[in-house]
mmCIF file of C-alpha atoms in Angstrom:
data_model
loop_
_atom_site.group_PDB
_atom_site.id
_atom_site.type_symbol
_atom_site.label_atom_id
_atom_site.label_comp_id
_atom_site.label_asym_id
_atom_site.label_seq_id
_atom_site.Cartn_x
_atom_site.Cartn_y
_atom_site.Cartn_z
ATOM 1 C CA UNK A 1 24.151 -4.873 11.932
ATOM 2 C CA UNK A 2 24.652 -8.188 9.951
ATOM 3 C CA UNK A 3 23.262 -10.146 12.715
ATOM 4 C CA UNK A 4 20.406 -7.811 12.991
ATOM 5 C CA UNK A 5 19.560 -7.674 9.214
ATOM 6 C CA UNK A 6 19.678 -12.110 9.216
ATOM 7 C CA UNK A 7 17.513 -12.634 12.213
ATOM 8 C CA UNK A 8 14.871 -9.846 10.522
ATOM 9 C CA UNK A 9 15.164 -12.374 7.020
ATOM 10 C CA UNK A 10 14.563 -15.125 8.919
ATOM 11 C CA UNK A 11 11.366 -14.107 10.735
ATOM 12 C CA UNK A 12 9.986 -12.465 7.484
ATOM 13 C CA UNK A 13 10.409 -15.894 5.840
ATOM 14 C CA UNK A 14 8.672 -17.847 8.728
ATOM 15 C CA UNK A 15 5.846 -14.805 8.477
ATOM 16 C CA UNK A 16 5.613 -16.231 4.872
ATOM 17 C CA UNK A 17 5.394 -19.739 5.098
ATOM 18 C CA UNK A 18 2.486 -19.224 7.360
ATOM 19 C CA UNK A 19 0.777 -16.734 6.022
ATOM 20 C CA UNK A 20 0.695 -18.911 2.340
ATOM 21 C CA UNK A 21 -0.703 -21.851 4.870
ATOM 22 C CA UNK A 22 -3.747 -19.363 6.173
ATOM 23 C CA UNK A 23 -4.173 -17.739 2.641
ATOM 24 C CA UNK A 24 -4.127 -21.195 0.398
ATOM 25 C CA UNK A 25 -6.561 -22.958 3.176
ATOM 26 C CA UNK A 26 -8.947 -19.488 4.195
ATOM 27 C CA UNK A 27 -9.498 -19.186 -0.070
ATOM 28 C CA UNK A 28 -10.157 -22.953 -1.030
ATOM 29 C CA UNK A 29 -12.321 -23.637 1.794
ATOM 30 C CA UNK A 30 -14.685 -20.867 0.741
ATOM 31 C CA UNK A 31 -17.380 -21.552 -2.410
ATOM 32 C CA UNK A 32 -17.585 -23.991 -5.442
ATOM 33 C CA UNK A 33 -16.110 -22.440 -8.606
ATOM 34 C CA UNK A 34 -17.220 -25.720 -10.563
ATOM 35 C CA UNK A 35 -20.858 -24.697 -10.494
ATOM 36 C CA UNK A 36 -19.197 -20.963 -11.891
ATOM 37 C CA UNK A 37 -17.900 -22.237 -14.973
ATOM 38 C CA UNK A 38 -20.227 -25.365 -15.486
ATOM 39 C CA UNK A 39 -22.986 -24.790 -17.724
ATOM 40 C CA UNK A 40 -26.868 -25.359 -16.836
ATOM 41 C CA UNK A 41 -27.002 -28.453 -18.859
ATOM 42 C CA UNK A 42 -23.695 -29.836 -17.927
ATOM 43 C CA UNK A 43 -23.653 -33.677 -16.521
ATOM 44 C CA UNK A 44 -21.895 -35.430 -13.995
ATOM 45 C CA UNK A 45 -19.126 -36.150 -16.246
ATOM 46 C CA UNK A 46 -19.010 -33.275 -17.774
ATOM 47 C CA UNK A 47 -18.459 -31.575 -13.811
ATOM 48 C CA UNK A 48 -15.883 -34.446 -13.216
ATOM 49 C CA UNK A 49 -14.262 -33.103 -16.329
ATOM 50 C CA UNK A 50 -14.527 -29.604 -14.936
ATOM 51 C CA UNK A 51 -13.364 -30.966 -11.258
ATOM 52 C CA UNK A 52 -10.220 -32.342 -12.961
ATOM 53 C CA UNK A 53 -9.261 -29.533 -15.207
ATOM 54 C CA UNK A 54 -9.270 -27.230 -12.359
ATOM 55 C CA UNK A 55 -7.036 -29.496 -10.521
ATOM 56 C CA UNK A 56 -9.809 -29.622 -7.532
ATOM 57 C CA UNK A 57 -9.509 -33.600 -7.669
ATOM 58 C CA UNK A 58 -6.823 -33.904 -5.480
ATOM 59 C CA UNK A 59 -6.699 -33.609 -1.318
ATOM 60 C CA UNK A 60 -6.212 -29.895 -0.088
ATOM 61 C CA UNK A 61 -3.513 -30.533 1.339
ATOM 62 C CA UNK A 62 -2.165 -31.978 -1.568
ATOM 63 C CA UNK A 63 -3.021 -28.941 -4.129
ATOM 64 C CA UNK A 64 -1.715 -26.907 -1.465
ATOM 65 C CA UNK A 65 1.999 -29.210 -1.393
ATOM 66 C CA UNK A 66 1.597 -28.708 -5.159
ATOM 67 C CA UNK A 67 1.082 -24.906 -4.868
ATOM 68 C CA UNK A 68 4.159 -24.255 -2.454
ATOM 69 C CA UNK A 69 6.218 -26.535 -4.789
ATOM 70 C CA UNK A 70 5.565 -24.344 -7.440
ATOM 71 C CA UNK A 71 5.671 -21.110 -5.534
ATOM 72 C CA UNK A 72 9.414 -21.950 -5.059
ATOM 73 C CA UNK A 73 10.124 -21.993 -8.236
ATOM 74 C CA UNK A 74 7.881 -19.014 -9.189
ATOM 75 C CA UNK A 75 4.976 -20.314 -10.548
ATOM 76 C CA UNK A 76 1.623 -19.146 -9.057
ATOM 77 C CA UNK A 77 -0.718 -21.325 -11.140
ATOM 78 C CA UNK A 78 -3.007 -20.378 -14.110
ATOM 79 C CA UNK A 79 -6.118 -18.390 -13.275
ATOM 80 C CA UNK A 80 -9.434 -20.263 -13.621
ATOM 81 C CA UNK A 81 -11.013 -17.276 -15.989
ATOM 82 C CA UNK A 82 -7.953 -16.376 -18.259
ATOM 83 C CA UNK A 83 -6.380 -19.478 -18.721
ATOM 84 C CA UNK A 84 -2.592 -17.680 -18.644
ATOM 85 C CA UNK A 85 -0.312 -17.590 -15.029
ATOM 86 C CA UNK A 86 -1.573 -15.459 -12.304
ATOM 87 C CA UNK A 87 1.290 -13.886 -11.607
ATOM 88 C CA UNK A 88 1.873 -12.761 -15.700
ATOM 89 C CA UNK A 89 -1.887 -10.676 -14.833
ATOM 90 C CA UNK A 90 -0.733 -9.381 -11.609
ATOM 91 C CA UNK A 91 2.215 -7.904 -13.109
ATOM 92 C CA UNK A 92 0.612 -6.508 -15.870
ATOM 93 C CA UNK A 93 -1.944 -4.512 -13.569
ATOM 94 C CA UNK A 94 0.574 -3.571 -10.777
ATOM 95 C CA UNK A 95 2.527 -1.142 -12.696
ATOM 96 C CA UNK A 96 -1.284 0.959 -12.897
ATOM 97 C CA UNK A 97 -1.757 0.676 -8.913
ATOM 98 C CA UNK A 98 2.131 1.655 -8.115
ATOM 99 C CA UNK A 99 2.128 4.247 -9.581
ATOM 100 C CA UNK A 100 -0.879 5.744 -8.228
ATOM 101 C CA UNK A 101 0.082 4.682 -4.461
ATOM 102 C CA UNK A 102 3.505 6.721 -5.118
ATOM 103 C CA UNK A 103 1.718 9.272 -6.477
ATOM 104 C CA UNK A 104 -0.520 9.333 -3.217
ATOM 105 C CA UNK A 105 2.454 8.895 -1.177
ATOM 106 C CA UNK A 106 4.432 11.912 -2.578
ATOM 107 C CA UNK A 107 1.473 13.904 -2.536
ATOM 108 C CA UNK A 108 1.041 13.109 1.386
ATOM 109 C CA UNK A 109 4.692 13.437 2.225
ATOM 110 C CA UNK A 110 5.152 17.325 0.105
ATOM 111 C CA UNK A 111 2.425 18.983 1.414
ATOM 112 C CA UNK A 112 1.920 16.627 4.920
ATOM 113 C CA UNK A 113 5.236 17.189 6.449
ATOM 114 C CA UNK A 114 5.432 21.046 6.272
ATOM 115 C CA UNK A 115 1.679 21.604 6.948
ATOM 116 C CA UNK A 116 2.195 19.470 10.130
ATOM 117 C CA UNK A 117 6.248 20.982 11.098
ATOM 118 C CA UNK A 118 4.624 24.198 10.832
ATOM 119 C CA UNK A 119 1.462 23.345 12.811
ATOM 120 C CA UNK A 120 3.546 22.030 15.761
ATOM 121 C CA UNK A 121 5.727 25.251 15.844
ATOM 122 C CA UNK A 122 3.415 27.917 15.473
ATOM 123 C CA UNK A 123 0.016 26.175 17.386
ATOM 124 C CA UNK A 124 -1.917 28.920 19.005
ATOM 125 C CA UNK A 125 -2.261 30.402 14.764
ATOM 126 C CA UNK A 126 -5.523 30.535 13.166
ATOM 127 C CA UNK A 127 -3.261 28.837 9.959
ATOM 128 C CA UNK A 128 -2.210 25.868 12.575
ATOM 129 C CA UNK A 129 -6.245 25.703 13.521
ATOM 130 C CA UNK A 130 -7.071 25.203 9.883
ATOM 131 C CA UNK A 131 -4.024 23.407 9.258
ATOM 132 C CA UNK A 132 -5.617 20.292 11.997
ATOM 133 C CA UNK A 133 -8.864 21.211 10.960
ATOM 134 C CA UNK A 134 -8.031 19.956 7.367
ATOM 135 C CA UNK A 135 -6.655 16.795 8.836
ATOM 136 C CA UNK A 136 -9.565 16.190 11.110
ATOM 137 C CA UNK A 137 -12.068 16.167 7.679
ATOM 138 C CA UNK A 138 -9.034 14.127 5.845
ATOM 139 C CA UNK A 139 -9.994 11.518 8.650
ATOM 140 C CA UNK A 140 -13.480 11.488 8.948
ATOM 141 C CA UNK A 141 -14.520 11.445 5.372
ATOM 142 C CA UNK A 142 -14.652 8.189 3.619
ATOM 143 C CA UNK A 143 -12.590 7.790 0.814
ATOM 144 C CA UNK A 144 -15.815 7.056 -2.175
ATOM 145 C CA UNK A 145 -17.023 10.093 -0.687
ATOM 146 C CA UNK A 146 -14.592 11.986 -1.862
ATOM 147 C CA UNK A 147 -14.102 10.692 -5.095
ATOM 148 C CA UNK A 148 -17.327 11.056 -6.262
ATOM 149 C CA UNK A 149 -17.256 14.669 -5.050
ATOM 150 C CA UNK A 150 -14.156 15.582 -6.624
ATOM 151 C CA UNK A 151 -15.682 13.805 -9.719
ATOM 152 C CA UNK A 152 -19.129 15.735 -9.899
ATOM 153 C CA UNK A 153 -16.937 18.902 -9.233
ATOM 154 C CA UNK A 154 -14.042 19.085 -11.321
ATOM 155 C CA UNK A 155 -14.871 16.458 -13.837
ATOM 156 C CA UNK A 156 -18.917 17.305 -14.267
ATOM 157 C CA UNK A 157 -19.577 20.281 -13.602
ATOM 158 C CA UNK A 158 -16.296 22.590 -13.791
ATOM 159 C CA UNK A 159 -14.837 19.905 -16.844
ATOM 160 C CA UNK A 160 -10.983 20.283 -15.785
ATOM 161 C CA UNK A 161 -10.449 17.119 -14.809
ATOM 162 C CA UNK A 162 -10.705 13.567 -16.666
ATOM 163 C CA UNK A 163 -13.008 11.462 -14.355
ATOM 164 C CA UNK A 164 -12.456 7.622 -15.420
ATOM 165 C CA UNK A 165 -9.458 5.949 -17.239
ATOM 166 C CA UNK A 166 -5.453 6.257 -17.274
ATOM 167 C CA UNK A 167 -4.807 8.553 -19.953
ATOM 168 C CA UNK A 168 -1.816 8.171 -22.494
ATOM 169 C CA UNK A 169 1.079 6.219 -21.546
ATOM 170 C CA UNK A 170 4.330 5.460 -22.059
ATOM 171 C CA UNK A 171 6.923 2.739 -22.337
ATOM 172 C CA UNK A 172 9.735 3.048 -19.655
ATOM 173 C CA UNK A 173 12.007 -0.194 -19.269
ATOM 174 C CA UNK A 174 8.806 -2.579 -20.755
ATOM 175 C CA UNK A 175 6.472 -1.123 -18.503
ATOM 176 C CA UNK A 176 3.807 1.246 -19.642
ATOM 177 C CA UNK A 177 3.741 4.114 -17.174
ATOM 178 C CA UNK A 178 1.400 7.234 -17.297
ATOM 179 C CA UNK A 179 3.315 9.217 -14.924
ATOM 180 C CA UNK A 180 5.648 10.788 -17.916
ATOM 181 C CA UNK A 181 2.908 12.399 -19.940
ATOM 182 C CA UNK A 182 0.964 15.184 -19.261
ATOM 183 C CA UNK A 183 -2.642 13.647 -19.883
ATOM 184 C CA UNK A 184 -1.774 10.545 -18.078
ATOM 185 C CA UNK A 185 -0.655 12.874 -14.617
ATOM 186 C CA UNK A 186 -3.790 14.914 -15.660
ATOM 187 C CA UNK A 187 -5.835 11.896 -15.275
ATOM 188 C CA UNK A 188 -4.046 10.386 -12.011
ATOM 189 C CA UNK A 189 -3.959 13.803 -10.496
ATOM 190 C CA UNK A 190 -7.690 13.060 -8.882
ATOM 191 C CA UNK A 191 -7.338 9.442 -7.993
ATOM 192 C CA UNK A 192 -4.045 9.970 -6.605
ATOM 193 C CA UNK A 193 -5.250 12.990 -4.036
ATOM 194 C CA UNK A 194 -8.055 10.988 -3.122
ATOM 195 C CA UNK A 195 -5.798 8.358 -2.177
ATOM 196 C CA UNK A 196 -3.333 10.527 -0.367
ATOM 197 C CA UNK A 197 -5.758 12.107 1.762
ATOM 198 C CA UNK A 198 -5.716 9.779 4.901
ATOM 199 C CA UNK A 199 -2.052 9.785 4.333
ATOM 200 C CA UNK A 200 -1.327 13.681 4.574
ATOM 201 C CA UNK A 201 -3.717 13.941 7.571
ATOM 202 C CA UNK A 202 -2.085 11.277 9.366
ATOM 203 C CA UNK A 203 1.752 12.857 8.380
ATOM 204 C CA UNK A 204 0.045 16.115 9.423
ATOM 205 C CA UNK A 205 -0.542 14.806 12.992
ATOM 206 C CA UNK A 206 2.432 13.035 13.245
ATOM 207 C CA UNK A 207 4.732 16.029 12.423
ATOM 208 C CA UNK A 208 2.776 18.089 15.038
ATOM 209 C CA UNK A 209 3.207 15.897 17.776
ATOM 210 C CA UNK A 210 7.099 14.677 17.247
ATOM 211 C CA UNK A 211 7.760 18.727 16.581
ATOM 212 C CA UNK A 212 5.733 19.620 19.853
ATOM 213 C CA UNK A 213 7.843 17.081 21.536
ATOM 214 C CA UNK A 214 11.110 17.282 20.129
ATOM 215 C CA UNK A 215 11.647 21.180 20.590
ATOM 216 C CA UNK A 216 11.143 20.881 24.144
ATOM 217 C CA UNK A 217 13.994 18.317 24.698
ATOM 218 C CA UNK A 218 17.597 18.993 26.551
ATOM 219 C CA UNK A 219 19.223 18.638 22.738
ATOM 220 C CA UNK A 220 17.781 21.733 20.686
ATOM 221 C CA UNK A 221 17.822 23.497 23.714
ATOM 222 C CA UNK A 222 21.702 23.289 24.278
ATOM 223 C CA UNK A 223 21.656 23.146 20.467
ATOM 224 C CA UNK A 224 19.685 26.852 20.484
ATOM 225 C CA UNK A 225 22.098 27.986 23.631
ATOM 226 C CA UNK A 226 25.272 27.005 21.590
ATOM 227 C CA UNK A 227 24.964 29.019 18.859
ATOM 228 C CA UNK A 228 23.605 26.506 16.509
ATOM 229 C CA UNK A 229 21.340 28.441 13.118
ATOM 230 C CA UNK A 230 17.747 27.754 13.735
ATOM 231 C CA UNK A 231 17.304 26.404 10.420
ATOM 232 C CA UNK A 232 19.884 23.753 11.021
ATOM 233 C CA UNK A 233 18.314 22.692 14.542
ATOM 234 C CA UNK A 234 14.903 22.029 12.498
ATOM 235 C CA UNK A 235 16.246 20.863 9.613
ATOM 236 C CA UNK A 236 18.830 18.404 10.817
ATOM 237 C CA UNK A 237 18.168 17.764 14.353
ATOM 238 C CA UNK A 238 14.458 17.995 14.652
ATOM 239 C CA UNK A 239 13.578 16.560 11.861
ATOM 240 C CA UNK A 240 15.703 13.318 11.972
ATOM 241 C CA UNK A 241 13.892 12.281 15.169
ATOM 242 C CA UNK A 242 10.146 13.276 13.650
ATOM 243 C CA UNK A 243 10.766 11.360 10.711
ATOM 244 C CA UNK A 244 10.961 8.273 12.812
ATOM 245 C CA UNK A 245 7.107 7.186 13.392
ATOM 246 C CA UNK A 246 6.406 8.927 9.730
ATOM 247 C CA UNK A 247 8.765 6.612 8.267
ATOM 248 C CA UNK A 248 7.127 3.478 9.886
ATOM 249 C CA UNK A 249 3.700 4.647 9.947
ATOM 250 C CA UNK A 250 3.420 5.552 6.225
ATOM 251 C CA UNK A 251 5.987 2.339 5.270
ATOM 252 C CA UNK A 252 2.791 0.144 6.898
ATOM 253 C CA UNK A 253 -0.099 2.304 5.027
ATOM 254 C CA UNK A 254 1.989 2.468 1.688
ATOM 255 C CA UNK A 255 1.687 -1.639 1.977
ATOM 256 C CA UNK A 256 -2.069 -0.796 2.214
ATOM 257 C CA UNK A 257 -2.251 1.792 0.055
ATOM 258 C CA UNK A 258 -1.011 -0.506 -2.935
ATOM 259 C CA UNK A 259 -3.177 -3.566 -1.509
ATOM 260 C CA UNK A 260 -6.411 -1.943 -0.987
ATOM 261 C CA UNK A 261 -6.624 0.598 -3.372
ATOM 262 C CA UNK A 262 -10.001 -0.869 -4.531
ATOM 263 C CA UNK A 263 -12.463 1.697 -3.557
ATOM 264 C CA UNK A 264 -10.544 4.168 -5.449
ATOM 265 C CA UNK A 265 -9.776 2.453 -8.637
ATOM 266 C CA UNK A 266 -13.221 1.059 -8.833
ATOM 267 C CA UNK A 267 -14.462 4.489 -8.623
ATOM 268 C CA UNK A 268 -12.084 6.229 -11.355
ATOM 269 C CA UNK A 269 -12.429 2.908 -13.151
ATOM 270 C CA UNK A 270 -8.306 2.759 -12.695
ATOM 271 C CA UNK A 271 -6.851 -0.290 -14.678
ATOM 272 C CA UNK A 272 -4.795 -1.653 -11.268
ATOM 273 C CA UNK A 273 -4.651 -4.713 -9.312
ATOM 274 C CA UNK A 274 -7.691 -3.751 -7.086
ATOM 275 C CA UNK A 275 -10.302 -3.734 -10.385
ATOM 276 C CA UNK A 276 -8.847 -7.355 -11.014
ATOM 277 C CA UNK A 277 -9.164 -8.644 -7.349
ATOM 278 C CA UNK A 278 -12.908 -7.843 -7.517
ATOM 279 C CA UNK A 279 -13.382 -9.397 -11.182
ATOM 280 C CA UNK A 280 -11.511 -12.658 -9.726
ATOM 281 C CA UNK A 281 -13.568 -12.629 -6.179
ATOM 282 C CA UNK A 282 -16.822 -12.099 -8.447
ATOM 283 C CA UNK A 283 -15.767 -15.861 -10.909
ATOM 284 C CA UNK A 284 -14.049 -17.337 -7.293
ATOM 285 C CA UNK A 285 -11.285 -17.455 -9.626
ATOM 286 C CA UNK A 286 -9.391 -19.027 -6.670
ATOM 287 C CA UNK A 287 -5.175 -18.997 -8.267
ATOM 288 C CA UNK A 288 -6.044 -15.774 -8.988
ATOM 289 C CA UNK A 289 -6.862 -14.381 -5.563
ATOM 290 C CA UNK A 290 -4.625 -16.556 -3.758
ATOM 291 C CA UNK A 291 -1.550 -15.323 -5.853
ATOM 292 C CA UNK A 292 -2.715 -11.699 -5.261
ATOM 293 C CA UNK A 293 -3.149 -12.122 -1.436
ATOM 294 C CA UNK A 294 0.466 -14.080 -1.600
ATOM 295 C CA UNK A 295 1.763 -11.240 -3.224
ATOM 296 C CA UNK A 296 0.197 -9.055 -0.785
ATOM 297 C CA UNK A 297 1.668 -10.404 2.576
ATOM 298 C CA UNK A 298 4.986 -10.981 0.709
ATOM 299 C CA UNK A 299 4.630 -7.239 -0.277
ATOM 300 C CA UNK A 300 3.951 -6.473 3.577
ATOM 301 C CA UNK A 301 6.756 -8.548 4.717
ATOM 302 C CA UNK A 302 9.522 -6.365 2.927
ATOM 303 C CA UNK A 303 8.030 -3.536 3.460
ATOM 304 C CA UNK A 304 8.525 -4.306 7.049
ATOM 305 C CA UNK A 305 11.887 -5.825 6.560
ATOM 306 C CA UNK A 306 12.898 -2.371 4.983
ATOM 307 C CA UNK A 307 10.886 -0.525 7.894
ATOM 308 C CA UNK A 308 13.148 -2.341 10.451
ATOM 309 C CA UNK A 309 16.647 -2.264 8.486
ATOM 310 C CA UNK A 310 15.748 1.753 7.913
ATOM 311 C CA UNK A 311 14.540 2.227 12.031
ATOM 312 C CA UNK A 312 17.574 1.149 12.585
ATOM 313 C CA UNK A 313 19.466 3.702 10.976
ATOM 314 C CA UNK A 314 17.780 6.016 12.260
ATOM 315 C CA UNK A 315 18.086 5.093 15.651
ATOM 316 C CA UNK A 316 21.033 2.913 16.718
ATOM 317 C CA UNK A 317 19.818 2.517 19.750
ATOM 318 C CA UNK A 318 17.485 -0.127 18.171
ATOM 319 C CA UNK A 319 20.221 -2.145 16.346
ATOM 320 C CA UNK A 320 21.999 -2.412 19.772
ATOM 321 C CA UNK A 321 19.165 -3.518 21.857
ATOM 322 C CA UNK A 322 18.047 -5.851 19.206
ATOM 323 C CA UNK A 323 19.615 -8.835 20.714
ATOM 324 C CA UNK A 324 17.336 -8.377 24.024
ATOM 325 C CA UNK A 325 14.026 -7.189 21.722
#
């Protein structure tokens, strides 16, 4: 297991030096922010000023020495527009777009799972039908669709539901969270379905087809001839094996969930780290979006680390053959 869980580190890390090679070049390369925050009647001194401030004087591959140098030691650089360290914004936001991806994610996993075990046991039902039926629109509908539905409907013309905004919050541990009051989960209860919608239709599937499959195999059937409660065989022995491509599949769109959360934010004007990507993108505040998109694929990387270290729990059949994979 301990040689399993080092060779995993070791690729992640690899994963990371190149990805902050692709990410530092692909953003710099791209656009003049000089012109940005240069003024109409600024001279060529005064843009050799700006040039220098900015730190754009130097090589690229020099700036980019610079940036990994100070990536080490946990400094991201200053963004262009703000003035303060990148990573000081970033964490400030995140705490807004966590929140609502867990909130997404427990939404898709309490009413996915179920929906989809009982879909795969029971699928000639008319409830099983509608039970797919719901996924199938969950899929095909894009997300801003949806919000702005659920917005015109419950927020304009019905009035239960908050449409923009976080609500009141609260401090937990120096971080101001909105999930412990009840008008902050009244306003994330909207943005946070929204969000969990591809999710649950995708665990919905999932659970169909790994139930479908699993209750035909040699196992619950010598489980079911021995004697064993039916309740057990679904809840221990079927499940354990479902949970396998749910676990991965929703560890890869949680990373996504939390990354590209944009749409949604943008549309219930939710104070996250998707609102800020655009503002940055929008100034070519470069720091800015190159310490979000680090954070991103370093965000990615664990969650795959964790993926792998958890598949193999699962499944020791993984952890052996590892040394051949």
């Amino acid at each position: 297991m301990t040689e399993y869980i080092i060779r995993r580190v070791l690729q992640a890390l690899l994963v990371l030096m190149v990805m902050t090679l692709l990410v530092f070049f692909g953003v710099n390369v791209i656009g003049n922010p000089v012109y940005i925050f240069a003024s109409s009647e600024c001279d060529q001194a005064c843009l050799t000023a700006i040039i220098k401030d900015l730190g754009l004087d130097q090589p690229i591959w020099r700036q980019y020495l610079t940036f990994v140098g100070n990536l080490i030691q946990g400094d991201m650089g200053k963004g262009f527009t703000h003035g303060v360290p990148a990573l000081h914004l970033i964490l400030e936001r995140l705490p807004a777009t966590l929140e609502l991806a867990f909130c997404a994610l427990l939404m898709a996993l309490v009413v996915g799972l179920p929906l989809g075990i009982y879909a795969g046991l029971k699928p000639q039902t008319w409830t099983a039908k509608l039970i797919m039926s719901f996924s199938t629109v969950a899929f095909s509908l894009p997300v801003f669709w949806i919000g702005i539905i659920m917005i015109l409907t419950f927020s304009v013309q019905l009035g239960w539901m908050p449409s923009v905004g976080r609500g009141d919050t609260v401090a937990l541990g120096g971080v101001r969270l909105s999930l412990f009051t009840l008008d902050g989960l009244h306003h994330l209860a909207m943005p946070a379905f929204t969000l969990s919608l591809i999710m649950m239709a995708m665990v919905i599937r999932l659970a169909r087809a790994g139930m479908r499959e699993v209750m035909f195999t040699d196992y619950i059937k010598f489980a079911r001839a021995s004697g064993v409660p039916e309740r057990r065989i679904l809840g221990v022995h079927a499940l354990k094996n479902i949970l396998i491509p749910i676990v991965t599949v929703l560890g890869m769109e949680f990373g996504g969930v939390i990354a590209f959360a944009v749409v949604v934010e943008s549309i219930f004007s939710w104070p996250g780290v998707g609102k800020m990507l655009i503002d940055a993108i929008g100034v070519l505040d470069r720091p800015l979006i190159v310490a979000y998109l680090i954070c991103v694929v370093f965000m990615f990387v664990t969650l795959n680390l964790l993926i792998d270290i958890l598949y193999s729990l699962l499944d020791p059949r993984i952890r052996l053959g590892g040394g051949r994979a």
